[in-house]
Amino acid sequence: MTNTAYKDGNSSDSSVTLEGIDLSFGKTHVLKGIDLKIESGEFFSFLGPSGCGKTTLIRLIAGFESAQAGQVFIGKHEISHLPPWQRNVGMVFQSYALWPHMTVRKNVAFGLEERRMPRNEINKRVDAAIDLVDLIDLADRRPSQLSGGQQQRVALARTVVIEPQVLLLDEPLSNLDAKLRVQMRRELRQLQQKLSLTTIFVTHDQEEANTTADRIAVINDGIIQQVGSPMDLYDQPANHFVADFLGTTNFIDGKLEESGNTIQFHADNGEVIPMDDTLDSSYRDRCSLVIRPQNVTITTGTEIEAADKIRLKGTISGKEFLGSTIRYRVNVQNDILLADAAHHQGQIPLKNGTTVNLYIERNQVIIVGV
Amino acid sequence: MLFIALFLLIFLIIPVVKVIFVAFQDVTTGQFTLVNFKDFFSTALFRESFWNSLYVGVMAVLIASALSMPLAYFTSRFEFRGAVIVQSLGVIPLIMPPFVGAVAMMMLFGRNGSVNLLLEQWFGINIPFMEGLNGVIFVESLHYFPFILINLSAALQNIDKSMEESAQNLGCSGFRLFRRIVLPLSMPGYVAGVSLVFLKVFDDLGTPLLLNVNNMLAPQAYLRIASIGIKDPMGYVISVILVVIAMSSMWLAMLSLKGKDYATVQKGGGGLAKRRMRPWEKIVAWFIIVLIMVLVLAPHLGLTLLSFGNIWSFSILPDAFTFDHFIAIFSETPEYITNTFLYSFLAGVIDVVLGTAIAYFVLRTKLIGRKLLDYVAMSAVAIPGLVIGIGYLRTFFAFRVPWLEDQPLATWWIAIVIALSIRRLPYALRACTAALQQVSVSLEESAENLGAGKFSTIRKIVVPLMAGGILAGFVTSFATAAVELGMTLMLVSKNADGPLSYGIYVYMQSAAGRGPGAALGIAAVVVVGLCTLISHVVVDRRQKKYGMRQTN
């Protein structure tokens, strides 16, 4: 697709910058001082629980909400003052919002007609866009005659046909069934790379965000908790919320104390765990150890002492069979720790009540504030 | 928005306030006074009228309830083929205002009407169906019972089966179950219907006038103004009483409905548990339905006979049948029909334009005062047409239209159009609001997102998607405006300006005019019925075509 007249000279830079965004609905403080830069061509995801403000944030970028403070930039241009129809920011709505009184073709042509483009140019582009999402055969149907997945594609075609500088996707997969969702998110990703569009994708589903996004901003309670690549967020969560929201996690609450040259973690359950002295010692007060279940090794044999491992003793109190793994619930003092063991065919799982040793590599433990 | 506010201010608020103002004003000095009300209540005729109006209203509600309850019960309780008939029963009376059928009912049920002639032949008795107030009660309750029927059935249909089942599960059954669960849950719907019926009956002018019952409030107000003139304060006092009673009956209904939104239907369909009728139950049910059906169709039947009848007096059926009356109304007074189309069309257009605009302001903008605008527009529903008519006469008589040889605005036909549109605005507004609520906001936002400005979005997305509702609103306004009488009676200054309803009234005054009057009535019924049918079909087809999906 070619560059067009309605983009300005700086269209090559389609990064999105949010500066000091503050927004309230009446007494509800929805967004609290959001600062963020999304790079040109990046596939970026807003991830968070419902009500965290992520949808409000992309509606703000699209111009449907206005902030009490802060600015939105595309490239170097501030767009905060522009009404939605002058922003050239394409949004795919959660409900798709296809107009039921128009055919697929009409729906897709709408944005170009609003731009007063010549008829033959519109036809050419609409055909290209419909072809892009593989719907040529259905172009003259009405939305009500299409399946959910097809409606989704129409919504996409309708948005990308105007060649927006930024593509916003508001939970675009949430109305599809599980299998289609996996397929569509792959297609979305391919389409985004093909068009190299700056894309912001709102979701509450971590798997969706992990599999599609270059970078993710985890949002909770109107605040950006952490920004990073999916693996960074999983392996190096910045705080309790991020560690908890992404994946299954064991938390052991307690506090760090120095004794001589070594640092010890005094868990609330009474366990004292010597820590690496290379650890970030800024957590002087309450903190939690974050341990992923797959990083806990479970054994029944004799105890081994190894300097690079933490050892805990416990009793098995329950288990869940997850297919490739068995997730054991292990009582350690007053805490319950989850430990994953790979499952191989024919293997007999450990019985409840078995006393076990748990080993955790020191460098696989993360400390976060409470 | 400012324009609409101004329109409502000038053509709704000021006339009504003016009426209230005059009622509290001393005729000669213009001082504030209660003396007019004292005069009203110290005159025996007015006191009698007041009690008669209340009596008629209450009795009509009772009879209407007695008619609707068994019907609502049959349809919600049993698997029953008659349900379809009951549903259409609900609409039939509504396509004809009561006054149109009043004279026809006189011919059928009056002292020398067909029914009593038959009764006398067979049993030697004469039942005074139509004597004095009885006639008004009879005609009104037959016409307005659908309001109770529709509301009550809807309420019953909204009760989920699980409500009943959980009561049974906890050991409640039979009549106790009905009294403790079903009755309280259906109460809001019933009360809403009752208040509507009472309001309509209390305000109706045409029926008592045509049945020659003058000792009621609305006819008294009309007769005072018509015979003594617009300076006589009694008409205004009665208007104030009409408005106060209408408002308080609506207010009472609202009060009893407050916090009782009993929509208990869960996903996957609702309604009470239905069972098949036993044979003897079926016979009873059919007997009742057929009886009510005959009563409901009586005015239509009578009107038809009257319109085709040659001479019909002291006989069971007319002596001979003829098309003369229909020829007469099209050749001698075609203006009644053309006026009706003109007025109702214009009023309908004004209503949907205002209705769409107000609905948009209320639902889609944050303009200050939008709620107030909605309330004011809706309040017209509680103002009797008669009162608006009187208000217009009083307010706009002094205002001369410069390009019409200084004719007063109040007597210009445009005044009728505006008054009709104000009076019917609530119906159109409700239809438009409902239609706009069906349009998901995201459909508009996506248009804006793709570059369409506010106006373009409204034109290309909002209005086309609302079209069904707008059409329904237009038809309701058009059809009900075509048969409005109370207001037209006050505002028509010469016969040439009169619409259908006025023509029917004028014709029905004399015995000789009953034939053509009835023919006009039939014309009105056909127009209103056809409009309703067409809009129903069109709206239905549109909904099918677009699918019912996009309503979240």
JSON list of N, CA and C in Angstrom, two decimals, chain A residues 142-200:
[
{"chain": "A", "resi": 142, "resn": "ARG", "atom": "N", "xyz": [-23.97, -8.96, 4.39]},
{"chain": "A", "resi": 142, "resn": "ARG", "atom": "CA", "xyz": [-24.10, -8.06, 5.53]},
{"chain": "A", "resi": 142, "resn": "ARG", "atom": "C", "xyz": [-23.44, -8.71, 6.74]},
{"chain": "A", "resi": 143, "resn": "PRO", "atom": "N", "xyz": [-23.01, -7.86, 7.71]},
{"chain": "A", "resi": 143, "resn": "PRO", "atom": "CA", "xyz": [-22.31, -8.41, 8.88]},
{"chain": "A", "resi": 143, "resn": "PRO", "atom": "C", "xyz": [-23.08, -9.54, 9.57]},
{"chain": "A", "resi": 144, "resn": "SER", "atom": "N", "xyz": [-24.42, -9.42, 9.61]},
{"chain": "A", "resi": 144, "resn": "SER", "atom": "CA", "xyz": [-25.18, -10.43, 10.35]},
{"chain": "A", "resi": 144, "resn": "SER", "atom": "C", "xyz": [-25.11, -11.80, 9.68]},
{"chain": "A", "resi": 145, "resn": "GLN", "atom": "N", "xyz": [-24.63, -11.84, 8.43]},
{"chain": "A", "resi": 145, "resn": "GLN", "atom": "CA", "xyz": [-24.52, -13.12, 7.73]},
{"chain": "A", "resi": 145, "resn": "GLN", "atom": "C", "xyz": [-23.12, -13.73, 7.86]},
{"chain": "A", "resi": 146, "resn": "LEU", "atom": "N", "xyz": [-22.28, -13.12, 8.70]},
{"chain": "A", "resi": 146, "resn": "LEU", "atom": "CA", "xyz": [-20.91, -13.62, 8.83]},
{"chain": "A", "resi": 146, "resn": "LEU", "atom": "C", "xyz": [-20.70, -14.26, 10.20]},
{"chain": "A", "resi": 147, "resn": "SER", "atom": "N", "xyz": [-19.72, -15.15, 10.27]},
{"chain": "A", "resi": 147, "resn": "SER", "atom": "CA", "xyz": [-19.37, -15.75, 11.57]},
{"chain": "A", "resi": 147, "resn": "SER", "atom": "C", "xyz": [-18.52, -14.75, 12.35]},
{"chain": "A", "resi": 148, "resn": "GLY", "atom": "N", "xyz": [-18.30, -15.06, 13.62]},
{"chain": "A", "resi": 148, "resn": "GLY", "atom": "CA", "xyz": [-17.54, -14.17, 14.48]},
{"chain": "A", "resi": 148, "resn": "GLY", "atom": "C", "xyz": [-16.14, -13.88, 13.93]},
{"chain": "A", "resi": 149, "resn": "GLY", "atom": "N", "xyz": [-15.47, -14.94, 13.47]},
{"chain": "A", "resi": 149, "resn": "GLY", "atom": "CA", "xyz": [-14.13, -14.77, 12.94]},
{"chain": "A", "resi": 149, "resn": "GLY", "atom": "C", "xyz": [-14.11, -13.91, 11.69]},
{"chain": "A", "resi": 150, "resn": "GLN", "atom": "N", "xyz": [-15.14, -14.10, 10.85]},
{"chain": "A", "resi": 150, "resn": "GLN", "atom": "CA", "xyz": [-15.22, -13.30, 9.62]},
{"chain": "A", "resi": 150, "resn": "GLN", "atom": "C", "xyz": [-15.50, -11.83, 9.94]},
{"chain": "A", "resi": 151, "resn": "GLN", "atom": "N", "xyz": [-16.38, -11.62, 10.93]},
{"chain": "A", "resi": 151, "resn": "GLN", "atom": "CA", "xyz": [-16.67, -10.24, 11.34]},
{"chain": "A", "resi": 151, "resn": "GLN", "atom": "C", "xyz": [-15.40, -9.56, 11.82]},
{"chain": "A", "resi": 152, "resn": "GLN", "atom": "N", "xyz": [-14.62, -10.32, 12.57]},
{"chain": "A", "resi": 152, "resn": "GLN", "atom": "CA", "xyz": [-13.35, -9.81, 13.08]},
{"chain": "A", "resi": 152, "resn": "GLN", "atom": "C", "xyz": [-12.45, -9.34, 11.94]},
{"chain": "A", "resi": 153, "resn": "ARG", "atom": "N", "xyz": [-12.40, -10.16, 10.87]},
{"chain": "A", "resi": 153, "resn": "ARG", "atom": "CA", "xyz": [-11.55, -9.79, 9.73]},
{"chain": "A", "resi": 153, "resn": "ARG", "atom": "C", "xyz": [-12.06, -8.55, 9.02]},
{"chain": "A", "resi": 154, "resn": "VAL", "atom": "N", "xyz": [-13.39, -8.44, 8.92]},
{"chain": "A", "resi": 154, "resn": "VAL", "atom": "CA", "xyz": [-13.95, -7.24, 8.30]},
{"chain": "A", "resi": 154, "resn": "VAL", "atom": "C", "xyz": [-13.55, -6.01, 9.10]},
{"chain": "A", "resi": 155, "resn": "ALA", "atom": "N", "xyz": [-13.67, -6.14, 10.42]},
{"chain": "A", "resi": 155, "resn": "ALA", "atom": "CA", "xyz": [-13.32, -5.01, 11.29]},
{"chain": "A", "resi": 155, "resn": "ALA", "atom": "C", "xyz": [-11.87, -4.61, 11.08]},
{"chain": "A", "resi": 156, "resn": "LEU", "atom": "N", "xyz": [-11.01, -5.61, 10.93]},
{"chain": "A", "resi": 156, "resn": "LEU", "atom": "CA", "xyz": [-9.59, -5.33, 10.69]},
{"chain": "A", "resi": 156, "resn": "LEU", "atom": "C", "xyz": [-9.38, -4.65, 9.35]},
{"chain": "A", "resi": 157, "resn": "ALA", "atom": "N", "xyz": [-10.03, -5.21, 8.30]},
{"chain": "A", "resi": 157, "resn": "ALA", "atom": "CA", "xyz": [-9.87, -4.64, 6.97]},
{"chain": "A", "resi": 157, "resn": "ALA", "atom": "C", "xyz": [-10.35, -3.20, 6.94]},
{"chain": "A", "resi": 158, "resn": "ARG", "atom": "N", "xyz": [-11.50, -2.97, 7.61]},
{"chain": "A", "resi": 158, "resn": "ARG", "atom": "CA", "xyz": [-12.07, -1.64, 7.64]},
{"chain": "A", "resi": 158, "resn": "ARG", "atom": "C", "xyz": [-11.12, -0.65, 8.28]},
{"chain": "A", "resi": 159, "resn": "THR", "atom": "N", "xyz": [-10.35, -1.11, 9.25]},
{"chain": "A", "resi": 159, "resn": "THR", "atom": "CA", "xyz": [-9.44, -0.22, 9.95]},
{"chain": "A", "resi": 159, "resn": "THR", "atom": "C", "xyz": [-8.13, -0.02, 9.20]},
{"chain": "A", "resi": 160, "resn": "VAL", "atom": "N", "xyz": [-7.54, -1.11, 8.67]},
{"chain": "A", "resi": 160, "resn": "VAL", "atom": "CA", "xyz": [-6.23, -0.94, 8.03]},
{"chain": "A", "resi": 160, "resn": "VAL", "atom": "C", "xyz": [-6.34, -0.28, 6.66]},
{"chain": "A", "resi": 161, "resn": "VAL", "atom": "N", "xyz": [-7.54, -0.29, 6.05]},
{"chain": "A", "resi": 161, "resn": "VAL", "atom": "CA", "xyz": [-7.67, 0.26, 4.72]},
{"chain": "A", "resi": 161, "resn": "VAL", "atom": "C", "xyz": [-7.39, 1.76, 4.70]},
{"chain": "A", "resi": 162, "resn": "ILE", "atom": "N", "xyz": [-7.62, 2.43, 5.83]},
{"chain": "A", "resi": 162, "resn": "ILE", "atom": "CA", "xyz": [-7.35, 3.87, 5.86]},
{"chain": "A", "resi": 162, "resn": "ILE", "atom": "C", "xyz": [-5.88, 4.14, 6.14]},
{"chain": "A", "resi": 163, "resn": "GLU", "atom": "N", "xyz": [-5.08, 3.09, 6.20]},
{"chain": "A", "resi": 163, "resn": "GLU", "atom": "CA", "xyz": [-3.66, 3.21, 6.50]},
{"chain": "A", "resi": 163, "resn": "GLU", "atom": "C", "xyz": [-3.40, 4.11, 7.69]},
{"chain": "A", "resi": 164, "resn": "PRO", "atom": "N", "xyz": [-3.87, 3.69, 8.85]},
{"chain": "A", "resi": 164, "resn": "PRO", "atom": "CA", "xyz": [-3.67, 4.51, 10.04]},
{"chain": "A", "resi": 164, "resn": "PRO", "atom": "C", "xyz": [-2.21, 4.51, 10.44]},
{"chain": "A", "resi": 165, "resn": "GLN", "atom": "N", "xyz": [-1.81, 5.54, 11.18]},
{"chain": "A", "resi": 165, "resn": "GLN", "atom": "CA", "xyz": [-0.44, 5.57, 11.67]},
{"chain": "A", "resi": 165, "resn": "GLN", "atom": "C", "xyz": [-0.26, 4.59, 12.81]},
{"chain": "A", "resi": 166, "resn": "VAL", "atom": "N", "xyz": [-1.35, 4.41, 13.57]},
{"chain": "A", "resi": 166, "resn": "VAL", "atom": "CA", "xyz": [-1.31, 3.51, 14.71]},
{"chain": "A", "resi": 166, "resn": "VAL", "atom": "C", "xyz": [-2.56, 2.63, 14.66]},
{"chain": "A", "resi": 167, "resn": "LEU", "atom": "N", "xyz": [-2.39, 1.36, 14.96]},
{"chain": "A", "resi": 167, "resn": "LEU", "atom": "CA", "xyz": [-3.54, 0.45, 15.00]},
{"chain": "A", "resi": 167, "resn": "LEU", "atom": "C", "xyz": [-3.82, 0.09, 16.46]},
{"chain": "A", "resi": 168, "resn": "LEU", "atom": "N", "xyz": [-5.08, 0.31, 16.87]},
{"chain": "A", "resi": 168, "resn": "LEU", "atom": "CA", "xyz": [-5.45, -0.02, 18.25]},
{"chain": "A", "resi": 168, "resn": "LEU", "atom": "C", "xyz": [-6.41, -1.22, 18.22]},
{"chain": "A", "resi": 169, "resn": "LEU", "atom": "N", "xyz": [-6.13, -2.20, 19.04]},
{"chain": "A", "resi": 169, "resn": "LEU", "atom": "CA", "xyz": [-6.98, -3.39, 19.09]},
{"chain": "A", "resi": 169, "resn": "LEU", "atom": "C", "xyz": [-7.50, -3.56, 20.52]},
{"chain": "A", "resi": 170, "resn": "ASP", "atom": "N", "xyz": [-8.82, -3.43, 20.68]},
{"chain": "A", "resi": 170, "resn": "ASP", "atom": "CA", "xyz": [-9.41, -3.54, 22.01]},
{"chain": "A", "resi": 170, "resn": "ASP", "atom": "C", "xyz": [-9.94, -4.95, 22.23]},
{"chain": "A", "resi": 171, "resn": "GLU", "atom": "N", "xyz": [-9.21, -5.75, 22.93]},
{"chain": "A", "resi": 171, "resn": "GLU", "atom": "CA", "xyz": [-9.58, -7.15, 23.19]},
{"chain": "A", "resi": 171, "resn": "GLU", "atom": "C", "xyz": [-10.18, -7.80, 21.95]},
{"chain": "A", "resi": 172, "resn": "PRO", "atom": "N", "xyz": [-9.46, -7.80, 20.84]},
{"chain": "A", "resi": 172, "resn": "PRO", "atom": "CA", "xyz": [-10.09, -8.19, 19.58]},
{"chain": "A", "resi": 172, "resn": "PRO", "atom": "C", "xyz": [-10.42, -9.67, 19.52]},
{"chain": "A", "resi": 173, "resn": "LEU", "atom": "N", "xyz": [-9.83, -10.47, 20.38]},
{"chain": "A", "resi": 173, "resn": "LEU", "atom": "CA", "xyz": [-10.03, -11.91, 20.26]},
{"chain": "A", "resi": 173, "resn": "LEU", "atom": "C", "xyz": [-11.02, -12.46, 21.28]},
{"chain": "A", "resi": 174, "resn": "SER", "atom": "N", "xyz": [-11.50, -11.57, 22.17]},
{"chain": "A", "resi": 174, "resn": "SER", "atom": "CA", "xyz": [-12.28, -12.07, 23.31]},
{"chain": "A", "resi": 174, "resn": "SER", "atom": "C", "xyz": [-13.62, -12.67, 22.91]},
{"chain": "A", "resi": 175, "resn": "ASN", "atom": "N", "xyz": [-14.14, -12.30, 21.72]},
{"chain": "A", "resi": 175, "resn": "ASN", "atom": "CA", "xyz": [-15.44, -12.84, 21.32]},
{"chain": "A", "resi": 175, "resn": "ASN", "atom": "C", "xyz": [-15.33, -14.09, 20.45]},
{"chain": "A", "resi": 176, "resn": "LEU", "atom": "N", "xyz": [-14.12, -14.62, 20.32]},
{"chain": "A", "resi": 176, "resn": "LEU", "atom": "CA", "xyz": [-13.95, -15.80, 19.48]},
{"chain": "A", "resi": 176, "resn": "LEU", "atom": "C", "xyz": [-13.77, -17.04, 20.34]},
{"chain": "A", "resi": 177, "resn": "ASP", "atom": "N", "xyz": [-14.05, -18.21, 19.76]},
{"chain": "A", "resi": 177, "resn": "ASP", "atom": "CA", "xyz": [-13.83, -19.41, 20.57]},
{"chain": "A", "resi": 177, "resn": "ASP", "atom": "C", "xyz": [-12.34, -19.76, 20.60]},
{"chain": "A", "resi": 178, "resn": "ALA", "atom": "N", "xyz": [-11.98, -20.63, 21.53]},
{"chain": "A", "resi": 178, "resn": "ALA", "atom": "CA", "xyz": [-10.58, -20.83, 21.89]},
{"chain": "A", "resi": 178, "resn": "ALA", "atom": "C", "xyz": [-9.68, -21.15, 20.70]},
{"chain": "A", "resi": 179, "resn": "LYS", "atom": "N", "xyz": [-10.14, -22.03, 19.82]},
{"chain": "A", "resi": 179, "resn": "LYS", "atom": "CA", "xyz": [-9.30, -22.48, 18.73]},
{"chain": "A", "resi": 179, "resn": "LYS", "atom": "C", "xyz": [-9.04, -21.35, 17.73]},
{"chain": "A", "resi": 180, "resn": "LEU", "atom": "N", "xyz": [-10.14, -20.63, 17.41]},
{"chain": "A", "resi": 180, "resn": "LEU", "atom": "CA", "xyz": [-10.06, -19.53, 16.46]},
{"chain": "A", "resi": 180, "resn": "LEU", "atom": "C", "xyz": [-9.17, -18.42, 17.01]},
{"chain": "A", "resi": 181, "resn": "ARG", "atom": "N", "xyz": [-9.19, -18.29, 18.32]},
{"chain": "A", "resi": 181, "resn": "ARG", "atom": "CA", "xyz": [-8.41, -17.25, 18.97]},
{"chain": "A", "resi": 181, "resn": "ARG", "atom": "C", "xyz": [-6.93, -17.45, 18.69]},
{"chain": "A", "resi": 182, "resn": "VAL", "atom": "N", "xyz": [-6.49, -18.68, 18.81]},
{"chain": "A", "resi": 182, "resn": "VAL", "atom": "CA", "xyz": [-5.07, -18.98, 18.58]},
{"chain": "A", "resi": 182, "resn": "VAL", "atom": "C", "xyz": [-4.70, -18.69, 17.13]},
{"chain": "A", "resi": 183, "resn": "GLN", "atom": "N", "xyz": [-5.59, -19.08, 16.23]},
{"chain": "A", "resi": 183, "resn": "GLN", "atom": "CA", "xyz": [-5.33, -18.85, 14.80]},
{"chain": "A", "resi": 183, "resn": "GLN", "atom": "C", "xyz": [-5.30, -17.36, 14.49]},
{"chain": "A", "resi": 184, "resn": "MET", "atom": "N", "xyz": [-6.30, -16.62, 15.03]},
{"chain": "A", "resi": 184, "resn": "MET", "atom": "CA", "xyz": [-6.41, -15.20, 14.72]},
{"chain": "A", "resi": 184, "resn": "MET", "atom": "C", "xyz": [-5.24, -14.41, 15.27]},
{"chain": "A", "resi": 185, "resn": "ARG", "atom": "N", "xyz": [-4.74, -14.81, 16.44]},
{"chain": "A", "resi": 185, "resn": "ARG", "atom": "CA", "xyz": [-3.65, -14.01, 17.00]},
{"chain": "A", "resi": 185, "resn": "ARG", "atom": "C", "xyz": [-2.38, -14.19, 16.17]},
{"chain": "A", "resi": 186, "resn": "ARG", "atom": "N", "xyz": [-2.24, -15.36, 15.57]},
{"chain": "A", "resi": 186, "resn": "ARG", "atom": "CA", "xyz": [-1.10, -15.57, 14.67]},
{"chain": "A", "resi": 186, "resn": "ARG", "atom": "C", "xyz": [-1.28, -14.70, 13.42]},
{"chain": "A", "resi": 187, "resn": "GLU", "atom": "N", "xyz": [-2.50, -14.71, 12.89]},
{"chain": "A", "resi": 187, "resn": "GLU", "atom": "CA", "xyz": [-2.76, -13.90, 11.70]},
{"chain": "A", "resi": 187, "resn": "GLU", "atom": "C", "xyz": [-2.58, -12.41, 11.97]},
{"chain": "A", "resi": 188, "resn": "LEU", "atom": "N", "xyz": [-3.03, -11.99, 13.14]},
{"chain": "A", "resi": 188, "resn": "LEU", "atom": "CA", "xyz": [-2.87, -10.58, 13.52]},
{"chain": "A", "resi": 188, "resn": "LEU", "atom": "C", "xyz": [-1.41, -10.19, 13.49]},
{"chain": "A", "resi": 189, "resn": "ARG", "atom": "N", "xyz": [-0.60, -11.05, 14.09]},
{"chain": "A", "resi": 189, "resn": "ARG", "atom": "CA", "xyz": [0.83, -10.81, 14.18]},
{"chain": "A", "resi": 189, "resn": "ARG", "atom": "C", "xyz": [1.45, -10.72, 12.77]},
{"chain": "A", "resi": 190, "resn": "GLN", "atom": "N", "xyz": [1.04, -11.66, 11.91]},
{"chain": "A", "resi": 190, "resn": "GLN", "atom": "CA", "xyz": [1.57, -11.67, 10.53]},
{"chain": "A", "resi": 190, "resn": "GLN", "atom": "C", "xyz": [1.19, -10.40, 9.78]},
{"chain": "A", "resi": 191, "resn": "LEU", "atom": "N", "xyz": [-0.09, -10.03, 9.94]},
{"chain": "A", "resi": 191, "resn": "LEU", "atom": "CA", "xyz": [-0.59, -8.83, 9.28]},
{"chain": "A", "resi": 191, "resn": "LEU", "atom": "C", "xyz": [0.17, -7.59, 9.75]},
{"chain": "A", "resi": 192, "resn": "GLN", "atom": "N", "xyz": [0.39, -7.54, 11.06]},
{"chain": "A", "resi": 192, "resn": "GLN", "atom": "CA", "xyz": [1.08, -6.40, 11.62]},
{"chain": "A", "resi": 192, "resn": "GLN", "atom": "C", "xyz": [2.49, -6.28, 11.06]},
{"chain": "A", "resi": 193, "resn": "GLN", "atom": "N", "xyz": [3.16, -7.44, 10.89]},
{"chain": "A", "resi": 193, "resn": "GLN", "atom": "CA", "xyz": [4.53, -7.38, 10.38]},
{"chain": "A", "resi": 193, "resn": "GLN", "atom": "C", "xyz": [4.55, -7.02, 8.91]},
{"chain": "A", "resi": 194, "resn": "LYS", "atom": "N", "xyz": [3.56, -7.51, 8.20]},
{"chain": "A", "resi": 194, "resn": "LYS", "atom": "CA", "xyz": [3.45, -7.22, 6.77]},
{"chain": "A", "resi": 194, "resn": "LYS", "atom": "C", "xyz": [3.29, -5.72, 6.55]},
{"chain": "A", "resi": 195, "resn": "LEU", "atom": "N", "xyz": [2.45, -5.08, 7.37]},
{"chain": "A", "resi": 195, "resn": "LEU", "atom": "CA", "xyz": [2.18, -3.66, 7.21]},
{"chain": "A", "resi": 195, "resn": "LEU", "atom": "C", "xyz": [3.12, -2.80, 8.05]},
{"chain": "A", "resi": 196, "resn": "SER", "atom": "N", "xyz": [3.94, -3.44, 8.84]},
{"chain": "A", "resi": 196, "resn": "SER", "atom": "CA", "xyz": [4.79, -2.78, 9.85]},
{"chain": "A", "resi": 196, "resn": "SER", "atom": "C", "xyz": [4.10, -1.58, 10.49]},
{"chain": "A", "resi": 197, "resn": "LEU", "atom": "N", "xyz": [2.97, -1.88, 11.09]},
{"chain": "A", "resi": 197, "resn": "LEU", "atom": "CA", "xyz": [2.15, -0.87, 11.73]},
{"chain": "A", "resi": 197, "resn": "LEU", "atom": "C", "xyz": [2.46, -0.82, 13.22]},
{"chain": "A", "resi": 198, "resn": "THR", "atom": "N", "xyz": [2.54, 0.38, 13.76]},
{"chain": "A", "resi": 198, "resn": "THR", "atom": "CA", "xyz": [2.60, 0.49, 15.21]},
{"chain": "A", "resi": 198, "resn": "THR", "atom": "C", "xyz": [1.27, 0.01, 15.75]},
{"chain": "A", "resi": 199, "resn": "THR", "atom": "N", "xyz": [1.30, -1.01, 16.61]},
{"chain": "A", "resi": 199, "resn": "THR", "atom": "CA", "xyz": [0.05, -1.63, 17.03]},
{"chain": "A", "resi": 199, "resn": "THR", "atom": "C", "xyz": [-0.02, -1.72, 18.54]},
{"chain": "A", "resi": 200, "resn": "ILE", "atom": "N", "xyz": [-1.16, -1.33, 19.09]},
{"chain": "A", "resi": 200, "resn": "ILE", "atom": "CA", "xyz": [-1.37, -1.48, 20.53]},
{"chain": "A", "resi": 200, "resn": "ILE", "atom": "C", "xyz": [-2.56, -2.41, 20.73]}
]
